[in-house]
Short mmCIF file of C-alpha atoms and ligand atoms in Angstrom, two decimals:
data_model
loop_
_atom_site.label_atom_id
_atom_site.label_comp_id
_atom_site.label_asym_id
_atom_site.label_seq_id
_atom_site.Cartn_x
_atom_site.Cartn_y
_atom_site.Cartn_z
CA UNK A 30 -4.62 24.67 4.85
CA UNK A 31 -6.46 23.23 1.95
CA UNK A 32 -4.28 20.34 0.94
CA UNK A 33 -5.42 19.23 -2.63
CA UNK A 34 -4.58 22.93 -3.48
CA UNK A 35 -0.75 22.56 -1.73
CA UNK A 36 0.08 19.13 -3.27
CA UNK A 37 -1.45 20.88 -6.64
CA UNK A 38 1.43 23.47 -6.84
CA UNK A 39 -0.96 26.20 -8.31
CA UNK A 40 -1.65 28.09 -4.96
CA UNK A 41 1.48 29.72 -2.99
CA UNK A 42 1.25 26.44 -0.71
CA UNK A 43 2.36 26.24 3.06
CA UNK A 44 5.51 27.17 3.81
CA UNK A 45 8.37 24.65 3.13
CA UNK A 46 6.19 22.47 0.41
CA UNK A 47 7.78 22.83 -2.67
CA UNK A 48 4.92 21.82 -5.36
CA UNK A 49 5.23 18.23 -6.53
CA UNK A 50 7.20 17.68 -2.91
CA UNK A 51 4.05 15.30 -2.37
CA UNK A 52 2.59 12.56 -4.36
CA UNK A 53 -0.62 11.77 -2.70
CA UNK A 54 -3.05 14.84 -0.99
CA UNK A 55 -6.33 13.47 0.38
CA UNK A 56 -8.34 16.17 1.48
CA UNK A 57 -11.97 15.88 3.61
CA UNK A 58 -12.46 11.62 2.80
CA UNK A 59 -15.82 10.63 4.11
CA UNK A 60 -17.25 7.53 3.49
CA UNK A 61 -20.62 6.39 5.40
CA UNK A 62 -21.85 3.04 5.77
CA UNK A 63 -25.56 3.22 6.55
CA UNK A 64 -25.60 5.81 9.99
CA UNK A 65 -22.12 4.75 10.44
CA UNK A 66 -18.99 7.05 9.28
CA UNK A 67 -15.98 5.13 8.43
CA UNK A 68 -13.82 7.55 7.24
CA UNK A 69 -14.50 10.89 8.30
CA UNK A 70 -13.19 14.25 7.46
CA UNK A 71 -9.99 12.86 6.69
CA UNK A 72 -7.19 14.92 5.31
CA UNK A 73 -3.50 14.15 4.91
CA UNK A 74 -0.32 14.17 2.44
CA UNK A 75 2.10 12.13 2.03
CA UNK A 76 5.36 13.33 0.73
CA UNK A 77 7.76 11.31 -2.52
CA UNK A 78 9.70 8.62 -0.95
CA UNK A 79 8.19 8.54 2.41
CA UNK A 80 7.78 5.82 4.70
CA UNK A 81 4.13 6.66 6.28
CA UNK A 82 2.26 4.66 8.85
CA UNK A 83 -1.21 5.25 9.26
CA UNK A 84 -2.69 3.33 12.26
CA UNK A 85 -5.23 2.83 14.59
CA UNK A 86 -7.65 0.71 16.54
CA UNK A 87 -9.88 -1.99 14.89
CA UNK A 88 -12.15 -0.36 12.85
CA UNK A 89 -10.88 2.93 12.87
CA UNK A 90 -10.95 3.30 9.31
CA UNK A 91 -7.84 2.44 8.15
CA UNK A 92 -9.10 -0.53 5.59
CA UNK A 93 -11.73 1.80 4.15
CA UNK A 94 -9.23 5.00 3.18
CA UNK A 95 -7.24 2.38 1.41
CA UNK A 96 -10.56 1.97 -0.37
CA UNK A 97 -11.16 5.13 -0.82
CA UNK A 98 -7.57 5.63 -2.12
CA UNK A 99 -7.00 2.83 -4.00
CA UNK A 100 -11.21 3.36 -6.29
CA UNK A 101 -12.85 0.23 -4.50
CA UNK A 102 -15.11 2.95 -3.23
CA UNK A 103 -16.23 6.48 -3.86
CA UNK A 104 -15.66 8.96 -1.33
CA UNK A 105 -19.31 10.43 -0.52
CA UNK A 106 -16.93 13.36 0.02
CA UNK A 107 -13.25 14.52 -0.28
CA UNK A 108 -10.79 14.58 -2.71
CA UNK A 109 -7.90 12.37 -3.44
CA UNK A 110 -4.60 14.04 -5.68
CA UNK A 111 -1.92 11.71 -7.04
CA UNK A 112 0.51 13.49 -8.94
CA UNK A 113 -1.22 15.93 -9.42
CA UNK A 114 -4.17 14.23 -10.73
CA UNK A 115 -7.41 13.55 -9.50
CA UNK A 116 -8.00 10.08 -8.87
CA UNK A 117 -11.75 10.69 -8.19
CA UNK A 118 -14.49 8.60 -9.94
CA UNK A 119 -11.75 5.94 -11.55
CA UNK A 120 -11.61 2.45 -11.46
CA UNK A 121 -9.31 0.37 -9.47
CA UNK A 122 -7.38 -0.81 -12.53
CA UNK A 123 -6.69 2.99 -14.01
CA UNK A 124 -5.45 3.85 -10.79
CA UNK A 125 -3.39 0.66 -10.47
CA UNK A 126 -2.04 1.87 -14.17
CA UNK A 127 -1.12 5.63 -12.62
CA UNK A 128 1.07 3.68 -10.30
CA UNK A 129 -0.70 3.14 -6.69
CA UNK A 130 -0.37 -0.77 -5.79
CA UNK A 131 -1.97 -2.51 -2.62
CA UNK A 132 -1.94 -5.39 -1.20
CA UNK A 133 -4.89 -6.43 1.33
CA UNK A 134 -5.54 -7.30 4.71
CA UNK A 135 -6.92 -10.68 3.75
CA UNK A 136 -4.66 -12.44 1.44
CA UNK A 137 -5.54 -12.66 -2.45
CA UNK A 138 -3.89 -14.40 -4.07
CA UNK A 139 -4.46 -17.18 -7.02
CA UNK A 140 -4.08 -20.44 -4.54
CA UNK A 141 -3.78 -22.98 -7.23
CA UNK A 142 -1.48 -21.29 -9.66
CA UNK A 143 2.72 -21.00 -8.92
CA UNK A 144 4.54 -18.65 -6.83
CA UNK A 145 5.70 -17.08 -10.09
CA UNK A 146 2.74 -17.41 -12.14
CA UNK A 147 0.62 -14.88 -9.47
CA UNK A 148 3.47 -12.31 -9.88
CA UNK A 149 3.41 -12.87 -13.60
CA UNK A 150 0.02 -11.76 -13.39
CA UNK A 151 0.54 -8.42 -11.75
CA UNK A 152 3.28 -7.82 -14.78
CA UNK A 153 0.85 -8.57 -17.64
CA UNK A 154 -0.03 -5.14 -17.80
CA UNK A 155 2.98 -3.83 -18.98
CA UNK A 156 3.30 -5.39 -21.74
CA UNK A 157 2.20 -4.73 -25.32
CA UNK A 158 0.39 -7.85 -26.57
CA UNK A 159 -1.40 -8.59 -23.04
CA UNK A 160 -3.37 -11.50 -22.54
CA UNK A 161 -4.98 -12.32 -26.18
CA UNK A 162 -1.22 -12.20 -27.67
CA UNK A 163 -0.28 -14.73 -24.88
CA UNK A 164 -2.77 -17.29 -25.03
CA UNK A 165 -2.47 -17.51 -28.81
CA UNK A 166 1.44 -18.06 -28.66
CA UNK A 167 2.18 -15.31 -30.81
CA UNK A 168 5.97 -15.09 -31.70
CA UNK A 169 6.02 -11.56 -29.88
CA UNK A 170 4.08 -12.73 -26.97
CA UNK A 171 6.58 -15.77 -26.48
CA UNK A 172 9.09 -13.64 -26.09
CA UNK A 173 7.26 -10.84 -23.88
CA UNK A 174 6.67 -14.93 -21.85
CA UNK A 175 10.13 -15.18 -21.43
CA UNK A 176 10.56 -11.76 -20.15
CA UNK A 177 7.48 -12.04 -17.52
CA UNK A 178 8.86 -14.87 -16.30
CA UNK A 179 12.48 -13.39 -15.41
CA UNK A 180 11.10 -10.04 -13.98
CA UNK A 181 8.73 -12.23 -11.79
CA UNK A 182 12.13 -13.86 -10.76
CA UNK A 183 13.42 -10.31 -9.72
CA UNK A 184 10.43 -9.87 -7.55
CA UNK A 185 10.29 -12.80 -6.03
CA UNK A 186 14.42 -12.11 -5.23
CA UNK A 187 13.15 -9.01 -3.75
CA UNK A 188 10.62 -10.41 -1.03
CA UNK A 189 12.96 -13.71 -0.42
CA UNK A 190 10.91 -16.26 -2.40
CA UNK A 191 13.17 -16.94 -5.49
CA UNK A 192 13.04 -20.67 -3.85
CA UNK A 193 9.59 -21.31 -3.98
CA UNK A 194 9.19 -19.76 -7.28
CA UNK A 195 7.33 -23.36 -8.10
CA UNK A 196 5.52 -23.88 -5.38
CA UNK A 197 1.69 -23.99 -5.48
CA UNK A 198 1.33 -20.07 -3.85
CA UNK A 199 -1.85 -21.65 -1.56
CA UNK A 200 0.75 -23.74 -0.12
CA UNK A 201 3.11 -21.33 1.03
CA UNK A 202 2.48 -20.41 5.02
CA UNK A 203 0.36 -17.71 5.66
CA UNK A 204 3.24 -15.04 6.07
CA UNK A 205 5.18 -15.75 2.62
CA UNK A 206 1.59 -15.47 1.06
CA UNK A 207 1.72 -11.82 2.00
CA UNK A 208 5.11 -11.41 0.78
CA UNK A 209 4.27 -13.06 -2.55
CA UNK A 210 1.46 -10.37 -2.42
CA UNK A 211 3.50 -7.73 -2.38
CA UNK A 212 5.74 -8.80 -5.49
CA UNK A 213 2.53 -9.12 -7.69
CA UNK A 214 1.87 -5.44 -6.57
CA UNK A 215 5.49 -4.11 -7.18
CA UNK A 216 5.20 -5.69 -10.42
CA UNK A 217 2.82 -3.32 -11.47
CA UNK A 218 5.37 -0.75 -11.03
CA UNK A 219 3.80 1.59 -8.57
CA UNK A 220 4.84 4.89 -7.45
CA UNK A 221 3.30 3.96 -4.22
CA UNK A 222 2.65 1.09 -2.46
CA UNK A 223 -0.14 0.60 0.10
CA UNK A 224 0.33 -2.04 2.76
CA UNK A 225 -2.63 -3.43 5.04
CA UNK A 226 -1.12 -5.50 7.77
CA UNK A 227 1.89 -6.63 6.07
CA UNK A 228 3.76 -8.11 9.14
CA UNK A 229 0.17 -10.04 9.99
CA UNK A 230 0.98 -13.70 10.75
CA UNK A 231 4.69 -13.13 10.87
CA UNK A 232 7.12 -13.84 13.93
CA UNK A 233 9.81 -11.20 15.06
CA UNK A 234 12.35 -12.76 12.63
CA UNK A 235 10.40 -12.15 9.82
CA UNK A 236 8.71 -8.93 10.98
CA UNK A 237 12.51 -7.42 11.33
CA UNK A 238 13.14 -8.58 7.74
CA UNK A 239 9.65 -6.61 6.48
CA UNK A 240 11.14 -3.67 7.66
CA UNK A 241 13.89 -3.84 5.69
CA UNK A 242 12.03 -5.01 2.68
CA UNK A 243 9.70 -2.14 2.92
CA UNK A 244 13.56 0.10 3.18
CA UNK A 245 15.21 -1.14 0.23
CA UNK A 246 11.20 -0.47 -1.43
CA UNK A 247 11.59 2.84 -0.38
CA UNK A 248 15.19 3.03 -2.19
CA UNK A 249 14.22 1.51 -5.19
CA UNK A 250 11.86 4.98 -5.45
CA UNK A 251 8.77 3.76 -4.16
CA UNK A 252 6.85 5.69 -1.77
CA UNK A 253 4.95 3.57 1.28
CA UNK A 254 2.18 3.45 2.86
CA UNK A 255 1.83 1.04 5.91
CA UNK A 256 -1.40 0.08 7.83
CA UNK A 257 0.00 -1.73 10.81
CA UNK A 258 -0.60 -2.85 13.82
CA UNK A 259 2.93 -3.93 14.84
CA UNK A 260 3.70 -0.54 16.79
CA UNK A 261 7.65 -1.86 16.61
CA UNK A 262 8.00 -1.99 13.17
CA UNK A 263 5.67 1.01 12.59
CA UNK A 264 7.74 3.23 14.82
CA UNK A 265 10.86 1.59 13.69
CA UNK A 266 10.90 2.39 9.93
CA UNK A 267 7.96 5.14 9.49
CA UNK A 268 8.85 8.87 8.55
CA UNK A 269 5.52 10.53 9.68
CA UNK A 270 2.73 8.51 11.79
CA UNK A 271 -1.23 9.14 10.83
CA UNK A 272 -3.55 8.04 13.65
CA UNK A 273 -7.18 7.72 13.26
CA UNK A 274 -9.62 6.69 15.41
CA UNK A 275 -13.95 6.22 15.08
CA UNK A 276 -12.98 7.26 11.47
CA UNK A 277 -11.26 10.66 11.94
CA UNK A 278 -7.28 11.21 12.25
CA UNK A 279 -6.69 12.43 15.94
CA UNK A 280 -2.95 12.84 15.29
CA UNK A 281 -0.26 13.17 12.78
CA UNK A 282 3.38 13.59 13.48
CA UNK A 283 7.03 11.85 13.91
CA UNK A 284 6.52 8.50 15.70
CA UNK A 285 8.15 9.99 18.52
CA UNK A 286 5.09 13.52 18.70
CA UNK A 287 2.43 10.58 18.04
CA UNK A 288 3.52 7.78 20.50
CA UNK A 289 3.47 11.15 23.41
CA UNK A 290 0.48 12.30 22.10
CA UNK A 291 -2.52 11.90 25.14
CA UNK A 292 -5.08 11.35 22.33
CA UNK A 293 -3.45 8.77 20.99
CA UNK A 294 -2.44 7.10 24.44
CA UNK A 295 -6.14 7.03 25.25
CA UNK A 296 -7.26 5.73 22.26
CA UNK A 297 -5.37 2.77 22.23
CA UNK A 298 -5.84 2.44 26.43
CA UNK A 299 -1.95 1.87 26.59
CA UNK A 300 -1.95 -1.41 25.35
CA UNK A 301 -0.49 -1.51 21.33
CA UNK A 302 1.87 1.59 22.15
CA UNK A 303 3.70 -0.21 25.22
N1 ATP B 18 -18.56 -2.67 3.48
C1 ATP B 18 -18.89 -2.25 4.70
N2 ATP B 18 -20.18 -2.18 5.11
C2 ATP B 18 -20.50 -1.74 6.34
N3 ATP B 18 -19.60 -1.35 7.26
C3 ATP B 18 -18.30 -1.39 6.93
C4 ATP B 18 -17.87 -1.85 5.64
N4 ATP B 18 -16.51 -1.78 5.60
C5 ATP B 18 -16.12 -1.33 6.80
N5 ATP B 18 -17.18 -1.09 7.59
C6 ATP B 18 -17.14 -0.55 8.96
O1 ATP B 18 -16.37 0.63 8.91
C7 ATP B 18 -15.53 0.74 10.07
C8 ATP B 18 -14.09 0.83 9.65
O2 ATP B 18 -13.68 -0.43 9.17
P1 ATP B 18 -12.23 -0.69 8.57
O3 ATP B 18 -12.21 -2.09 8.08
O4 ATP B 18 -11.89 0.37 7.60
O5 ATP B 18 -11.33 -0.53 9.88
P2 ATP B 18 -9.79 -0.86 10.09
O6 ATP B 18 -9.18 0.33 10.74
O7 ATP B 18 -9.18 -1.35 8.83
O8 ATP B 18 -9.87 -2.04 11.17
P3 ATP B 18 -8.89 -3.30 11.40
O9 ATP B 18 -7.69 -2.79 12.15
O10 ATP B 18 -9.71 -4.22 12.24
O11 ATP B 18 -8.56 -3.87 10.07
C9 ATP B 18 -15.86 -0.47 10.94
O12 ATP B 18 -16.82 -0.07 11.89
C10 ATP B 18 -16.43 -1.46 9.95
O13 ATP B 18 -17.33 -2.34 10.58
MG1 MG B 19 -8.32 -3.08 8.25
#
């Protein structure tokens, strides 16, 4: 089945995909680093308003299709569809502007600055005057201030850190960090949302209360992507499961078909799936 083509809508398509069911079609990723292949051959879709967990052992590739997804690299082969569009040869900020957020498996965030002020940042964009207007306290761009500053607030109600709002963000513990990571990325507005390790560094209090962060995300329209290593909470709130392993996907499926699958069992020896 030749994906890009299917999530395109201009070919009959597989059987029970309307065209523009899916957001995102990758189709044949590769990316090589020196001898060594990544992300190999990799091909998947992921449907509007899905919950999808793509996992994997360490260094399977899951941090480098993100990458590949997200225009921090170039595929050395493949194709990657988002709406429709090829997001091919584009910088990270254009395809940040189409709508596809991230937040990353090592925390970056602006340590010195507020809570607020780092998701201020991610809202910027959106409005008209930008940064110039801002910094030379333009009537307009006061007011646009004012209205930064209360949508940040609405984020940071979202993830649960309305209290530290200002707080110096570096001293927040490692797990709200992430969490004040992913408000800067929803306030970019995305249409989807990658996640690398999101529950990384928090307990089982915390993790529960991701999962249904990453819910009411998925109500407010927004369709997710989760790298995870937390097979609870992957297998909890994910839709469809993509496993890869040594760079290729050896299964896709329901948590239930993946978690059975012998593949996946043997790639993981047992131990994350228990
Ligand atoms: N910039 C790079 N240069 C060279 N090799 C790289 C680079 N980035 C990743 N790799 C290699 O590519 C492979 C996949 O790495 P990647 O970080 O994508 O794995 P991962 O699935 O995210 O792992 P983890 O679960 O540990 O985060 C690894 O062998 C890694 O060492
Ligand atoms: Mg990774």
């Amino acid at each position: 089945m030749n994906v890009a083509r299917t999530a395109g809508g201009t070919e009959g398509g597989a059987p029970g995909f309307a065209p523009g069911e899916h957001l995102l079609a990758a189709e044949s990723l590769t990316k090589t680093f020196g001898g060594l292949a990544a992300v190999k051959n990799v091909s998947f879709m992921v449907r509007k308003e899905a919950i999808k967990a793509i996992i994997g052992p360490n260094g399977a590739g899951k941090t480098t299709l993100y990458d590949l997804l997200t225009g921090i690299y170039e595929p050395d082969e493949g194709s990657v569809i988002f709406e429709e569009k090829s997001l091919l040869g584009l910088p990270p900020h254009r395809i940040c502007a189409m709508g596809v957020a991230r937040t990353f498996q090592t925390v970056r965030i602006f340590s010195q600055m507020t809570v607020q002020e780092n998701v201020m940042v991610g809202l910027h964009k959106s409005t008209s005057s930008g940064m110039v207007g801002c910094s030379l306290r333009l009537p307009r761009a006061r007011r646009e201030e004012a209205w930064i500053a209360e949508e940040a607030t609405r984020y940071l109600d979202l993830v649960g850190l309305e209290m530290q709002a200002d707080s110096p963000a570096g001293s927040l513990p490692y797990g709200q960090q992430r969490l004040l990571e992913m408000a800067r990325a929803l306030a970019t507005r995305p249409k989807l949302l990658l996640l690398d390790e999101p529950a990384s560094g928090l307990n089982a209090y915390e993790t529960r209360e991701l999962g249904e962060l990453i819910y009411r995300i998925r109500d407010m329209g927004i369709t997710v992507l989760l790298v995870e290593h937390d097979m609870g909470l992957v297998m909890r709130i994910s839709e469809e499961v993509l496993v890869l392993d040594y760079g290729e996907v050896i299964a896709e499926g329901t948590p239930e078909e993946v978690r059975n699958d012998p593949r996946v069992i043997e790639a993981y020896l047992g131990s994350e799936l228990e």
